[in-house]
Short mmCIF file of C-alpha atoms in Angstrom, two decimals:
data_model
loop_
_atom_site.label_atom_id
_atom_site.label_comp_id
_atom_site.label_asym_id
_atom_site.label_seq_id
_atom_site.Cartn_x
_atom_site.Cartn_y
_atom_site.Cartn_z
CA MET Z 1 -4.83 24.80 -28.01
CA GLU Z 2 -1.17 23.30 -27.57
CA ARG Z 3 -2.76 20.62 -25.80
CA VAL Z 4 -5.42 19.62 -28.01
CA VAL Z 5 -2.52 19.58 -30.78
CA GLU Z 6 -0.92 17.29 -28.82
CA VAL Z 7 -4.18 15.24 -28.07
CA ILE Z 8 -4.64 14.80 -32.06
CA ARG Z 9 -0.77 13.87 -32.17
CA GLU Z 10 -1.07 11.10 -30.05
CA LYS Z 11 -4.34 9.41 -31.29
CA GLY Z 12 -3.39 10.62 -34.54
CA ALA Z 13 -0.54 7.89 -35.17
CA SER Z 14 -2.48 5.03 -33.66
CA THR Z 15 -5.77 6.04 -35.72
CA ALA Z 16 -3.94 6.34 -38.53
CA LEU Z 17 -2.48 2.73 -38.41
CA ILE Z 18 -5.93 1.41 -37.94
CA ILE Z 19 -7.12 2.95 -41.22
CA GLY Z 20 -4.14 2.12 -42.94
CA PHE Z 21 -4.22 -1.61 -41.79
CA PHE Z 22 -7.54 -1.62 -43.04
CA VAL Z 23 -6.89 0.19 -46.68
CA PHE Z 24 -3.73 -2.28 -46.75
CA TRP Z 25 -6.08 -5.44 -45.99
CA GLU Z 26 -8.68 -3.78 -48.83
CA LEU Z 27 -5.78 -3.11 -51.36
CA PHE Z 28 -4.00 -6.53 -51.01
CA CYS Z 29 -7.13 -8.05 -51.66
CA LEU Z 30 -7.55 -6.39 -54.79
CA MET Z 31 -4.29 -6.32 -56.43
CA ALA Z 32 -3.63 -10.54 -55.16
CA ASN Z 33 -6.96 -11.13 -56.80
CA ILE Z 34 -7.75 -12.97 -53.15
CA SER Z 35 -11.36 -14.81 -53.24
CA ASP Z 36 -13.68 -13.92 -50.69
CA ILE Z 37 -14.20 -17.48 -49.77
CA LEU Z 38 -10.45 -17.32 -48.74
CA LEU Z 39 -9.98 -13.56 -47.30
CA PRO Z 40 -12.76 -11.04 -47.76
CA ARG Z 41 -12.10 -7.63 -48.52
CA PRO Z 42 -13.11 -5.18 -45.23
CA THR Z 43 -15.41 -3.54 -47.34
CA GLN Z 44 -17.29 -6.83 -48.22
CA ILE Z 45 -17.27 -7.90 -44.50
CA ILE Z 46 -18.99 -4.62 -43.42
CA ALA Z 47 -21.65 -5.47 -46.38
CA ALA Z 48 -22.06 -8.50 -45.08
CA LEU Z 49 -22.56 -7.16 -41.13
CA ILE Z 50 -25.02 -4.66 -42.82
CA LYS Z 51 -27.09 -7.46 -44.87
CA PHE Z 52 -27.14 -9.99 -42.12
CA TRP Z 53 -27.99 -7.27 -38.99
CA PRO Z 54 -31.10 -8.69 -37.91
CA ALA Z 55 -29.68 -12.12 -37.65
CA ILE Z 56 -26.32 -11.12 -36.14
CA TRP Z 57 -27.93 -8.97 -33.38
CA PRO Z 58 -29.49 -11.92 -31.40
CA HIS Z 59 -26.14 -13.51 -31.58
CA THR Z 60 -24.34 -10.81 -30.46
CA TYR Z 61 -27.09 -10.10 -27.41
CA GLN Z 62 -26.26 -13.95 -26.11
CA THR Z 63 -22.36 -13.74 -26.56
CA LEU Z 64 -22.67 -10.35 -24.64
CA TYR Z 65 -25.13 -11.76 -22.17
CA THR Z 66 -22.85 -14.90 -21.36
CA THR Z 67 -19.84 -13.19 -21.24
CA LEU Z 68 -20.77 -10.24 -18.71
CA VAL Z 69 -22.61 -12.92 -16.73
CA GLY Z 70 -19.44 -15.20 -16.43
CA PHE Z 71 -17.56 -11.96 -16.10
CA SER Z 72 -19.36 -10.49 -13.45
CA ILE Z 73 -19.50 -13.96 -11.24
CA GLY Z 74 -15.81 -14.53 -11.79
CA VAL Z 75 -15.77 -10.89 -10.75
CA VAL Z 76 -16.89 -11.43 -7.55
CA ILE Z 77 -15.31 -15.17 -7.13
CA GLY Z 78 -11.96 -13.33 -8.12
CA LEU Z 79 -12.04 -10.48 -5.90
CA LEU Z 80 -13.13 -12.63 -2.41
CA LEU Z 81 -10.51 -15.17 -3.54
CA GLY Z 82 -8.10 -12.76 -4.05
CA ILE Z 83 -8.73 -11.09 -0.75
CA LEU Z 84 -8.27 -14.05 1.18
CA ILE Z 85 -5.48 -15.34 -0.30
CA GLY Z 86 -3.56 -11.58 -0.01
CA SER Z 87 -4.48 -11.24 3.81
CA SER Z 88 -3.48 -14.58 5.16
CA LYS Z 89 0.15 -16.21 4.65
CA LEU Z 90 -1.91 -19.71 5.62
CA ALA Z 91 -4.12 -19.14 2.59
CA TYR Z 92 -1.78 -18.03 0.15
CA ASP Z 93 0.21 -21.00 0.85
CA THR Z 94 -2.82 -23.66 1.13
CA ALA Z 95 -4.71 -22.40 -1.99
CA TYR Z 96 -1.72 -20.85 -4.25
CA PRO Z 97 -0.79 -24.27 -5.84
CA LEU Z 98 -4.13 -25.52 -6.29
CA LEU Z 99 -5.00 -22.07 -8.10
CA VAL Z 100 -1.99 -22.56 -10.14
CA GLY Z 101 -2.95 -25.96 -11.01
CA PHE Z 102 -6.40 -25.01 -12.74
CA SER Z 103 -5.29 -21.98 -14.22
CA SER Z 104 -2.71 -24.03 -16.39
CA ILE Z 105 -5.80 -26.56 -17.64
CA PRO Z 106 -6.48 -25.03 -21.06
CA LYS Z 107 -10.53 -23.52 -20.71
CA VAL Z 108 -11.16 -25.07 -23.82
CA ALA Z 109 -11.11 -28.80 -22.51
CA VAL Z 110 -13.35 -28.03 -19.71
CA VAL Z 111 -16.05 -27.17 -22.13
CA PRO Z 112 -17.05 -30.83 -22.81
CA ILE Z 113 -17.76 -31.12 -19.18
CA PHE Z 114 -19.77 -28.37 -18.69
CA VAL Z 115 -21.88 -29.70 -21.62
CA LEU Z 116 -21.81 -32.70 -20.11
CA TRP Z 117 -23.31 -31.67 -16.68
CA TYR Z 118 -25.62 -28.81 -18.24
CA GLY Z 119 -26.16 -29.76 -21.18
CA ALA Z 120 -25.53 -27.32 -24.76
CA GLY Z 121 -26.75 -23.71 -24.36
CA THR Z 122 -26.13 -20.89 -22.18
CA VAL Z 123 -24.72 -22.15 -18.99
CA PRO Z 124 -21.39 -23.68 -20.35
CA ALA Z 125 -20.80 -20.48 -21.69
CA ILE Z 126 -20.96 -18.42 -18.77
CA LEU Z 127 -19.45 -20.93 -16.72
CA THR Z 128 -16.50 -20.68 -19.16
CA ALA Z 129 -16.19 -17.40 -19.32
CA MET Z 130 -16.07 -17.25 -15.36
CA ILE Z 131 -13.31 -19.52 -15.12
CA ILE Z 132 -11.12 -18.01 -17.11
CA CYS Z 133 -11.40 -14.83 -15.90
CA ILE Z 134 -10.54 -15.88 -12.04
CA PHE Z 135 -7.23 -16.45 -12.13
CA PRO Z 136 -6.02 -12.81 -13.35
CA ILE Z 137 -8.35 -11.36 -11.04
CA VAL Z 138 -7.19 -13.60 -7.82
CA VAL Z 139 -3.76 -13.07 -8.57
CA ASN Z 140 -3.74 -9.05 -8.99
CA VAL Z 141 -5.80 -8.40 -5.82
CA ALA Z 142 -3.99 -10.71 -4.08
CA THR Z 143 -0.56 -9.20 -5.05
CA GLY Z 144 -1.74 -5.88 -4.39
CA ILE Z 145 -3.19 -7.07 -0.42
CA ALA Z 146 -0.21 -8.78 0.35
CA THR Z 147 2.18 -5.64 -0.61
CA VAL Z 148 1.19 -3.44 1.95
CA GLU Z 149 3.95 -1.73 3.17
CA PRO Z 150 4.94 -3.26 6.42
CA GLU Z 151 5.73 0.01 8.09
CA LEU Z 152 2.08 0.96 7.48
CA GLU Z 153 0.99 -2.17 8.73
CA ASP Z 154 2.86 -1.32 12.02
CA VAL Z 155 1.36 1.80 12.32
CA MET Z 156 -2.01 0.67 11.69
CA LYS Z 157 -1.79 -2.24 14.16
CA THR Z 158 -0.09 0.27 16.99
CA LEU Z 159 -3.58 2.24 16.55
CA LYS Z 160 -5.37 -1.32 17.41
CA ALA Z 161 -7.08 -1.18 14.30
CA SER Z 162 -8.99 -4.68 13.66
CA LYS Z 163 -8.05 -7.20 10.23
CA LEU Z 164 -11.10 -5.50 8.62
CA ASP Z 165 -10.00 -2.04 9.43
CA ILE Z 166 -6.84 -2.40 7.92
CA LEU Z 167 -8.70 -4.13 5.10
CA TRP Z 168 -11.42 -1.68 4.01
CA ASN Z 169 -8.95 1.78 5.00
CA VAL Z 170 -5.50 0.41 3.38
CA SER Z 171 -5.33 -3.03 1.47
CA LEU Z 172 -8.41 -2.94 -0.83
CA PRO Z 173 -7.95 0.78 -1.72
CA ARG Z 174 -4.53 0.16 -2.33
CA SER Z 175 -5.16 -2.99 -4.47
CA MET Z 176 -8.03 -0.98 -6.79
CA PRO Z 177 -5.12 -0.32 -9.64
CA TYR Z 178 -4.36 -4.26 -9.70
CA PHE Z 179 -7.65 -5.15 -9.65
CA PHE Z 180 -8.49 -3.09 -12.65
CA ALA Z 181 -5.55 -3.64 -14.55
CA ALA Z 182 -7.01 -7.37 -13.58
CA LEU Z 183 -9.96 -6.68 -15.09
CA LYS Z 184 -9.10 -5.03 -18.48
CA VAL Z 185 -7.50 -8.32 -18.94
CA ALA Z 186 -10.37 -10.43 -17.87
CA ILE Z 187 -13.22 -8.68 -19.96
CA THR Z 188 -11.38 -9.77 -23.11
CA LEU Z 189 -10.47 -13.65 -21.71
CA ALA Z 190 -14.22 -13.59 -20.50
CA PHE Z 191 -15.07 -13.05 -24.67
CA VAL Z 192 -12.61 -15.97 -25.45
CA GLY Z 193 -14.14 -18.20 -22.83
CA SER Z 194 -17.73 -17.92 -23.92
CA VAL Z 195 -17.10 -17.75 -27.61
CA VAL Z 196 -14.87 -20.98 -27.71
CA ALA Z 197 -17.82 -22.22 -25.47
CA GLU Z 198 -20.92 -21.30 -27.98
CA THR Z 199 -18.22 -22.58 -31.19
CA VAL Z 200 -18.02 -26.21 -29.64
CA ALA Z 201 -21.73 -26.80 -27.81
CA SER Z 202 -24.45 -24.36 -28.48
CA ASN Z 203 -27.31 -23.20 -30.83
CA ARG Z 204 -26.60 -19.74 -30.13
CA GLY Z 205 -24.29 -16.87 -29.83
CA ILE Z 206 -21.46 -14.97 -32.51
CA GLY Z 207 -19.28 -18.61 -32.08
CA ASN Z 208 -22.16 -20.67 -33.06
CA MET Z 209 -23.10 -18.09 -35.75
CA MET Z 210 -19.50 -18.39 -36.89
CA MET Z 211 -19.14 -22.19 -36.97
CA ILE Z 212 -22.68 -22.46 -39.44
CA ALA Z 213 -21.38 -19.54 -41.50
CA SER Z 214 -18.11 -21.13 -42.03
CA SER Z 215 -19.66 -24.67 -42.89
CA SER Z 216 -21.69 -22.76 -45.44
CA PHE Z 217 -18.98 -20.77 -46.82
CA ASN Z 218 -19.99 -17.40 -46.01
CA VAL Z 219 -16.74 -16.23 -45.08
CA PRO Z 220 -17.57 -12.55 -45.19
CA LEU Z 221 -20.15 -13.24 -42.41
CA VAL Z 222 -17.47 -15.32 -40.78
CA PHE Z 223 -15.36 -12.32 -40.81
CA ALA Z 224 -18.25 -9.98 -39.49
CA GLY Z 225 -18.71 -12.09 -36.46
CA LEU Z 226 -14.96 -11.46 -35.49
CA PHE Z 227 -15.77 -7.74 -36.44
CA VAL Z 228 -18.56 -7.83 -33.70
CA LEU Z 229 -16.25 -9.42 -31.12
CA ALA Z 230 -13.36 -7.11 -31.57
CA GLY Z 231 -16.12 -4.35 -30.91
CA LEU Z 232 -17.31 -5.71 -28.24
CA GLY Z 233 -14.03 -6.20 -26.80
CA VAL Z 234 -12.77 -3.26 -27.14
CA ALA Z 235 -15.74 -1.12 -26.09
CA LEU Z 236 -15.85 -3.09 -23.04
CA TYR Z 237 -12.08 -2.38 -22.22
CA VAL Z 238 -12.71 1.06 -22.86
CA LEU Z 239 -15.42 1.20 -20.37
CA PHE Z 240 -13.60 -0.28 -17.65
CA SER Z 241 -10.27 1.99 -18.28
CA LEU Z 242 -12.25 4.61 -17.82
CA ILE Z 243 -14.12 3.52 -14.68
CA GLU Z 244 -10.66 2.43 -13.25
CA TYR Z 245 -9.34 5.95 -14.55
CA ARG Z 246 -11.93 7.52 -12.29
CA VAL Z 247 -11.44 4.98 -9.44
CA THR Z 248 -7.59 4.86 -9.05
CA GLY Z 249 -6.54 7.83 -10.87
CA TRP Z 250 -4.25 8.55 -7.72
CA ALA Z 251 -2.55 6.06 -9.45
CA HIS Z 252 -1.84 7.61 -12.46
CA ARG Z 253 -0.88 11.03 -11.26
CA LYS Z 254 1.86 11.41 -13.34
CA THR Z 255 -0.14 12.03 -16.45
CA ASP Z 256 -2.24 14.55 -15.67
CA LEU Z 257 -3.26 14.99 -11.90
CA ALA Z 258 0.09 16.73 -11.23
CA ALA Z 259 -0.81 19.05 -14.00
CA THR Z 260 -3.99 20.47 -11.58
CA MET P 1 22.01 -12.49 33.61
CA ASN P 2 23.52 -8.93 32.39
CA ALA P 3 25.76 -6.87 34.73
CA HIS P 4 23.88 -3.91 32.86
CA ASP P 5 20.46 -4.50 34.17
CA GLY P 6 20.55 -2.75 37.45
CA GLN P 7 22.43 0.34 36.52
CA THR P 8 20.23 1.12 33.56
CA GLY P 9 16.85 0.33 35.50
CA SER P 10 17.76 2.86 37.81
CA ALA P 11 19.47 5.87 35.79
CA SER P 12 15.91 7.05 35.06
CA PRO P 13 16.07 10.97 35.68
CA GLY P 14 13.06 12.70 36.99
CA ALA P 15 12.48 10.12 39.40
CA LEU P 16 9.18 11.93 40.73
CA ALA P 17 7.31 11.09 37.52
CA PRO P 18 5.85 7.57 37.50
CA THR P 19 7.05 4.80 35.54
CA PHE P 20 5.16 4.40 31.92
CA ILE P 21 7.43 1.84 30.34
CA GLU P 22 8.98 -1.06 32.04
CA PHE P 23 11.31 -3.61 30.43
CA GLU P 24 12.23 -6.32 32.72
CA ASN P 25 14.81 -9.09 31.31
CA ALA P 26 12.99 -8.88 28.01
CA SER P 27 14.45 -10.34 25.31
CA ILE P 28 13.99 -11.48 21.52
CA THR P 29 15.24 -14.20 19.72
CA TYR P 30 14.66 -15.03 16.22
CA GLY P 31 14.41 -18.68 14.86
CA ARG P 32 14.67 -21.85 16.83
CA GLY P 33 17.62 -24.27 17.39
CA GLU P 34 20.99 -23.93 16.35
CA ARG P 35 19.87 -21.11 14.13
CA ALA P 36 18.38 -18.89 16.99
CA VAL P 37 19.64 -15.28 16.54
CA GLN P 38 19.09 -13.25 19.59
CA ALA P 39 18.57 -10.07 18.44
CA LEU P 40 18.07 -8.30 22.07
CA ALA P 41 19.93 -9.72 25.23
CA PRO P 42 17.58 -9.43 28.41
CA THR P 43 17.13 -5.52 28.71
CA SER P 44 15.84 -3.82 31.72
CA LEU P 45 14.38 -0.50 31.23
CA LYS P 46 12.03 2.23 32.76
CA VAL P 47 11.13 4.97 31.10
CA SER P 48 9.04 7.77 33.22
CA GLU P 49 5.60 9.12 32.18
CA GLY P 50 6.34 12.41 29.97
CA ASP P 51 9.81 11.57 29.51
CA PHE P 52 11.75 12.04 26.01
CA VAL P 53 14.03 9.34 25.40
CA ALA P 54 16.21 8.25 22.20
CA LEU P 55 17.89 5.03 21.63
CA VAL P 56 20.95 5.22 19.45
CA GLY P 57 23.47 2.53 18.83
CA PRO P 58 24.78 0.92 15.54
CA SER P 59 22.75 -0.73 12.84
CA GLY P 60 21.05 -3.73 13.66
CA CYS P 61 21.29 -3.48 17.48
CA GLY P 62 17.70 -4.28 18.33
CA LYS P 63 16.65 -0.08 18.99
CA SER P 64 13.91 -0.50 16.74
CA THR P 65 12.88 -4.13 18.32
CA ILE P 66 12.57 -2.28 21.45
CA LEU P 67 10.50 0.01 19.92
CA LYS P 68 7.85 -2.90 18.49
CA MET P 69 7.84 -4.43 21.54
CA VAL P 70 6.64 -1.20 23.19
CA GLY P 71 4.13 -0.90 20.38
CA GLU P 72 2.96 -4.71 21.08
CA LEU P 73 4.16 -5.23 17.46
CA LEU P 74 6.57 -7.83 18.92
CA LYS P 75 6.14 -10.05 21.92
CA PRO P 76 9.50 -10.76 24.29
CA SER P 77 11.08 -14.21 23.95
CA SER P 78 11.52 -14.05 27.52
CA GLY P 79 10.94 -11.57 30.40
CA HIS P 80 8.29 -8.63 30.13
CA VAL P 81 7.44 -5.54 28.81
CA PHE P 82 5.23 -2.95 30.93
CA VAL P 83 3.67 -0.51 29.14
CA SER P 84 1.49 1.94 31.61
CA GLY P 85 2.34 -0.36 34.73
CA ARG P 86 0.16 -3.20 33.31
CA GLU P 87 1.31 -6.44 31.26
CA ILE P 88 1.31 -5.32 27.42
CA GLY P 89 -2.51 -6.08 26.29
CA ALA P 90 -3.63 -5.50 29.97
CA LYS P 91 -4.77 -1.65 29.53
CA ALA P 92 -5.52 -0.08 26.46
CA ILE P 93 -3.23 2.95 25.88
CA ARG P 94 -3.15 5.11 22.66
CA ILE P 95 -0.02 4.65 20.52
CA GLY P 96 1.03 7.18 17.94
CA MET P 97 3.66 5.67 15.63
CA ALA P 98 5.73 7.36 13.00
CA TYR P 99 8.71 5.49 10.48
CA GLN P 100 11.22 6.97 8.29
CA ASN P 101 8.69 5.97 5.48
CA PRO P 102 5.75 8.60 5.67
CA THR P 103 3.67 5.73 4.28
CA LEU P 104 0.93 8.08 3.76
CA LEU P 105 -2.15 6.75 1.62
CA PRO P 106 -1.59 8.04 -1.86
CA TRP P 107 -5.59 7.95 -2.87
CA LEU P 108 -6.30 10.30 0.23
CA ASN P 109 -5.35 14.21 0.69
CA ILE P 110 -3.60 15.35 3.60
CA ARG P 111 -6.27 15.86 5.89
CA ASP P 112 -7.97 12.63 5.50
CA ASN P 113 -4.51 10.93 5.79
CA VAL P 114 -4.11 12.50 9.25
CA MET P 115 -7.44 11.85 10.01
CA LEU P 116 -7.01 7.73 9.69
CA PRO P 117 -6.22 7.40 13.31
CA LEU P 118 -9.43 9.05 14.51
CA LYS P 119 -11.34 6.35 11.77
CA ILE P 120 -10.07 3.40 13.96
CA VAL P 121 -9.15 4.38 17.35
CA PRO P 122 -11.68 4.57 20.00
CA PRO P 123 -13.14 6.92 21.72
CA PHE P 124 -12.96 8.96 18.16
CA ARG P 125 -13.80 5.99 16.05
CA GLN P 126 -18.00 6.12 17.47
CA GLU P 127 -18.41 9.85 16.52
CA PHE P 128 -16.09 9.78 13.14
CA ARG P 129 -19.19 9.81 10.86
CA SER P 130 -20.87 12.87 12.66
CA LYS P 131 -17.65 14.60 13.37
CA ARG P 132 -15.40 14.26 10.19
CA LYS P 133 -16.42 17.43 8.73
CA GLY P 134 -16.57 19.57 11.65
CA GLU P 135 -14.50 19.19 14.93
CA PHE P 136 -12.12 16.33 13.52
CA ARG P 137 -11.54 18.65 10.94
CA ASP P 138 -10.67 21.38 12.87
CA ARG P 139 -8.63 19.48 14.91
CA VAL P 140 -6.49 17.94 11.84
CA ASP P 141 -6.57 21.42 10.35
CA ALA P 142 -5.03 22.93 14.09
CA LEU P 143 -2.54 20.19 13.97
CA LEU P 144 -1.09 20.84 10.21
CA THR P 145 -0.82 24.47 10.88
CA GLN P 146 1.22 23.56 14.33
CA VAL P 147 3.72 22.00 11.88
CA GLY P 148 3.80 24.55 9.26
CA LEU P 149 1.32 22.70 6.67
CA ALA P 150 -1.66 25.33 6.95
CA GLY P 151 -3.23 24.91 3.92
CA PHE P 152 -2.11 21.73 2.40
CA GLY P 153 -5.12 19.64 3.86
CA GLU P 154 -6.47 19.32 0.17
CA LYS P 155 -3.29 18.43 -1.61
CA TYR P 156 -2.16 14.54 -2.27
CA PRO P 157 0.83 13.63 -0.76
CA PHE P 158 2.66 13.13 -3.99
CA GLN P 159 2.17 17.16 -4.42
CA LEU P 160 4.13 17.41 -1.14
CA SER P 161 8.18 17.57 -0.45
CA GLY P 162 10.01 14.93 1.68
CA GLY P 163 9.76 17.35 4.48
CA MET P 164 6.15 18.16 4.17
CA MET P 165 5.38 14.77 3.86
CA GLN P 166 7.23 13.81 7.14
CA ARG P 167 5.15 16.78 9.02
CA ALA P 168 2.02 15.05 7.73
CA ASN P 169 3.31 11.77 9.25
CA LEU P 170 4.00 13.35 12.63
CA CYS P 171 0.71 14.94 12.76
CA ARG P 172 -1.04 11.20 11.78
CA ALA P 173 1.10 9.98 14.77
CA LEU P 174 -0.39 12.76 17.09
CA VAL P 175 -3.51 13.32 15.95
CA HIS P 176 -5.81 11.07 18.49
CA ASP P 177 -4.03 12.46 21.25
CA PRO P 178 -1.43 9.69 22.17
CA ASP P 179 -0.27 8.64 25.67
CA LEU P 180 3.02 7.34 23.71
CA LEU P 181 4.64 8.46 20.56
CA LEU P 182 7.27 5.94 19.18
CA LEU P 183 9.72 7.48 16.51
CA ASP P 184 11.64 5.55 14.44
CA GLU P 185 14.33 7.49 13.04
CA PRO P 186 11.25 9.74 11.41
CA PHE P 187 14.01 12.40 10.02
CA GLY P 188 16.38 10.23 8.72
CA ALA P 189 16.04 10.48 5.09
CA LEU P 190 15.49 14.32 5.19
CA ASP P 191 18.22 16.77 4.36
CA GLN P 192 20.21 18.64 7.05
CA PHE P 193 18.12 21.56 7.36
CA THR P 194 14.74 20.14 6.72
CA ARG P 195 15.81 17.99 9.84
CA GLU P 196 16.82 20.75 11.88
CA GLU P 197 13.39 22.55 11.37
CA LEU P 198 11.69 19.44 12.19
CA TRP P 199 13.64 18.61 15.35
CA ALA P 200 12.57 22.35 16.61
CA ILE P 201 9.07 21.35 15.72
CA MET P 202 9.01 18.19 17.29
CA GLN P 203 10.36 19.50 20.50
CA ASP P 204 7.62 22.22 20.69
CA LEU P 205 5.06 19.56 19.83
CA TRP P 206 6.28 17.18 22.97
CA LEU P 207 6.70 20.56 25.24
CA SER P 208 2.68 21.50 24.49
CA LYS P 209 1.72 17.82 24.57
CA LYS P 210 3.72 16.17 27.53
CA LEU P 211 3.53 13.02 26.09
CA THR P 212 5.85 10.19 26.36
CA VAL P 213 8.27 9.88 23.38
CA LEU P 214 10.33 7.28 22.52
CA LEU P 215 13.13 8.09 19.53
CA VAL P 216 15.10 5.73 17.83
CA THR P 217 17.74 7.40 15.24
CA HIS P 218 21.36 7.07 13.80
CA ASP P 219 21.81 10.85 14.20
CA LEU P 220 23.67 11.90 17.55
CA ARG P 221 22.66 15.69 17.57
CA GLU P 222 19.30 14.58 17.06
CA ALA P 223 19.19 12.44 20.16
CA ALA P 224 20.76 14.92 22.04
CA TYR P 225 18.70 18.01 20.99
CA LEU P 226 15.54 16.24 21.73
CA ALA P 227 15.75 13.71 24.34
CA ASN P 228 16.39 14.04 28.05
CA ARG P 229 17.61 10.75 28.17
CA ILE P 230 20.00 8.77 25.59
CA CYS P 231 20.19 5.09 25.92
CA VAL P 232 23.43 3.84 23.76
CA MET P 233 22.96 0.03 22.61
CA SER P 234 25.66 -2.27 21.81
CA SER P 235 25.69 -4.35 18.45
CA ARG P 236 23.99 -7.80 18.45
CA PRO P 237 22.41 -8.90 20.73
CA GLY P 238 21.54 -5.69 21.68
CA ARG P 239 22.05 -4.33 25.25
CA ILE P 240 21.95 -0.82 26.81
CA LEU P 241 25.29 0.01 27.40
CA ASP P 242 25.13 3.31 28.46
CA ASP P 243 22.06 5.73 30.16
CA GLN P 244 22.91 9.46 29.21
CA ILE P 245 21.20 12.36 30.76
CA VAL P 246 20.97 15.11 28.85
CA ASP P 247 20.42 18.18 30.96
CA LEU P 248 20.56 21.02 28.46
CA LYS P 249 17.48 23.55 29.02
CA ARG P 250 14.76 23.77 27.07
CA PRO P 251 13.59 24.64 24.55
CA ARG P 252 16.82 23.86 23.00
CA ASN P 253 17.79 25.54 19.41
CA ILE P 254 20.56 24.95 16.62
CA ASP P 255 22.83 27.49 18.32
CA MET P 256 23.09 25.02 21.42
CA THR P 257 24.57 22.37 19.48
CA PHE P 258 27.51 23.84 18.79
CA GLN P 259 28.65 24.90 22.74
CA PRO P 260 31.23 22.84 24.16
CA ASP P 261 28.86 20.74 26.41
CA PHE P 262 26.61 19.48 23.52
CA VAL P 263 29.47 18.57 21.27
CA ALA P 264 31.19 16.94 24.54
CA LEU P 265 28.06 14.93 24.61
CA ASN P 266 28.15 14.15 21.40
CA GLN P 267 31.88 13.13 21.15
CA ARG P 268 30.96 10.75 24.55
CA LEU P 269 28.48 9.29 22.83
CA ARG P 270 30.38 8.51 19.47
CA ALA P 271 33.06 7.22 21.23
CA MET P 272 30.77 4.58 22.88
CA ILE P 273 28.99 3.86 19.60
CA VAL P 274 32.36 3.16 17.71
CA GLY P 275 33.38 1.00 20.26
CA ALA P 276 30.08 -0.72 20.31
CA ARG P 277 30.63 -1.47 16.81
CA GLY P 278 33.95 -2.91 17.68
CA GLY P 279 32.06 -5.08 20.01
CA THR P 280 35.04 -4.56 22.70
CA GLY P 281 33.75 -1.28 24.16
CA ILE P 282 37.09 0.06 23.50
CA VAL P 283 37.57 3.44 20.96
CA ASN P 284 38.32 1.78 18.01
CA HIS P 285 41.00 3.67 16.15
CA ALA P 286 41.15 1.67 12.84
CA PRO P 287 40.96 3.56 9.37
CA GLY P 288 37.28 3.58 8.00
CA THR P 289 35.24 3.53 10.92
CA ALA P 290 35.12 7.86 11.09
#
């Protein structure tokens, strides 16, 4: 019972803040008499969301699709690169500067290049989502692998463990908390990538829908697009948090494992 | 090169047992050219099979370096290191190692942590899948019982105290029946009473398994309690200054550590290390060294 009260108190504050935010927004627009062309009220946005849902849905699907495909490819590449860079000093020293160089390029700037190569549409969105989420994954996985305690490495080496043994039994499990932390950052970044690409060059997707809506001054629909993106982002973030908790619960032991 | 070589090499007790570890003018130098630092001066040392040898000396004197060379983690810059009668790398002997930092894997419970070497070292490796739930599990549990951790197999490392983690660490170093056990200050971070408890456990393990042990420690009482032989090292570049045989009867207990002969041995060792810290070989009475 006490625990339930505690959870309510914990979650209550954040829920109240979210509700309060929207209530404030609604009231502010009403009292200041702000036109819905400038800033629609949350109720208007939700109305637009319901009204245009049959039209919004295919765009939502498209954005979700490009984001997830790009994200998945990015995760695989990022994980492999992270393992490579983290487990070899030579690879670390060689590849890191190049990687930093790539990552410091604003990803919006590469969209035109992808369009040039693949034409407008799905592929540039996937590629943009992909490259934007590689870097945080590489850095985190490499850090997790490179920071294995030297004593533990010595113990493994005296057992004549191969590099693969060490990677599989020690380094990889150890880097999982880092990996999941990166996944949560990467999934939200992947949305940024795909939406930017859709905005610049696509005839489908939430980004494209928002461009069209704004050019016809359907501002509630523009905001409805934002709401959809926020919803998708939060849902995927929560999903990865849950998986993270299952896989790397040992790294969060202070919260509840200790109580068992 | 070194006046002490012959002396230390021949001081091995139990001359009947075959030589298991042999250092032949092995040295370690870090860095190159003008910045080269000699960590270990050319050293010769023989350790008989089944012996228990402690290395003591001031910080940074190359004690751990010797351990690492035996464990094939470091190659000598010059000279040779033979383990089990041959040049390192020639024959596979099984080695167990334990550091002061227990380095248990936080995502595995104690039983799986202790079982880790069985997953890696042949011939256990080949049978790991079929035996992990049967024979190997019993083997680990028996070992845990021996060190007083019966019933803790399901616990996770963070649920254990430092002393218990160190016991589990010892089990991990022993589970694959090593021929050689390398200990680098394994009890250094524990409180006095836990440490003394673990000395007794360590002694029992050694007496029951008859393996060769090399122990690096700062604690002279620990060295005298556990070892058959104590090698005292000088400060950097490390050399073996003296080789003391500890002829106290086994099994030893804590009461013995307060007997006059034990105390006298301790004082002799202490004087030598204080001297080694000063680098003069003469006991240094300057304040602050006590």
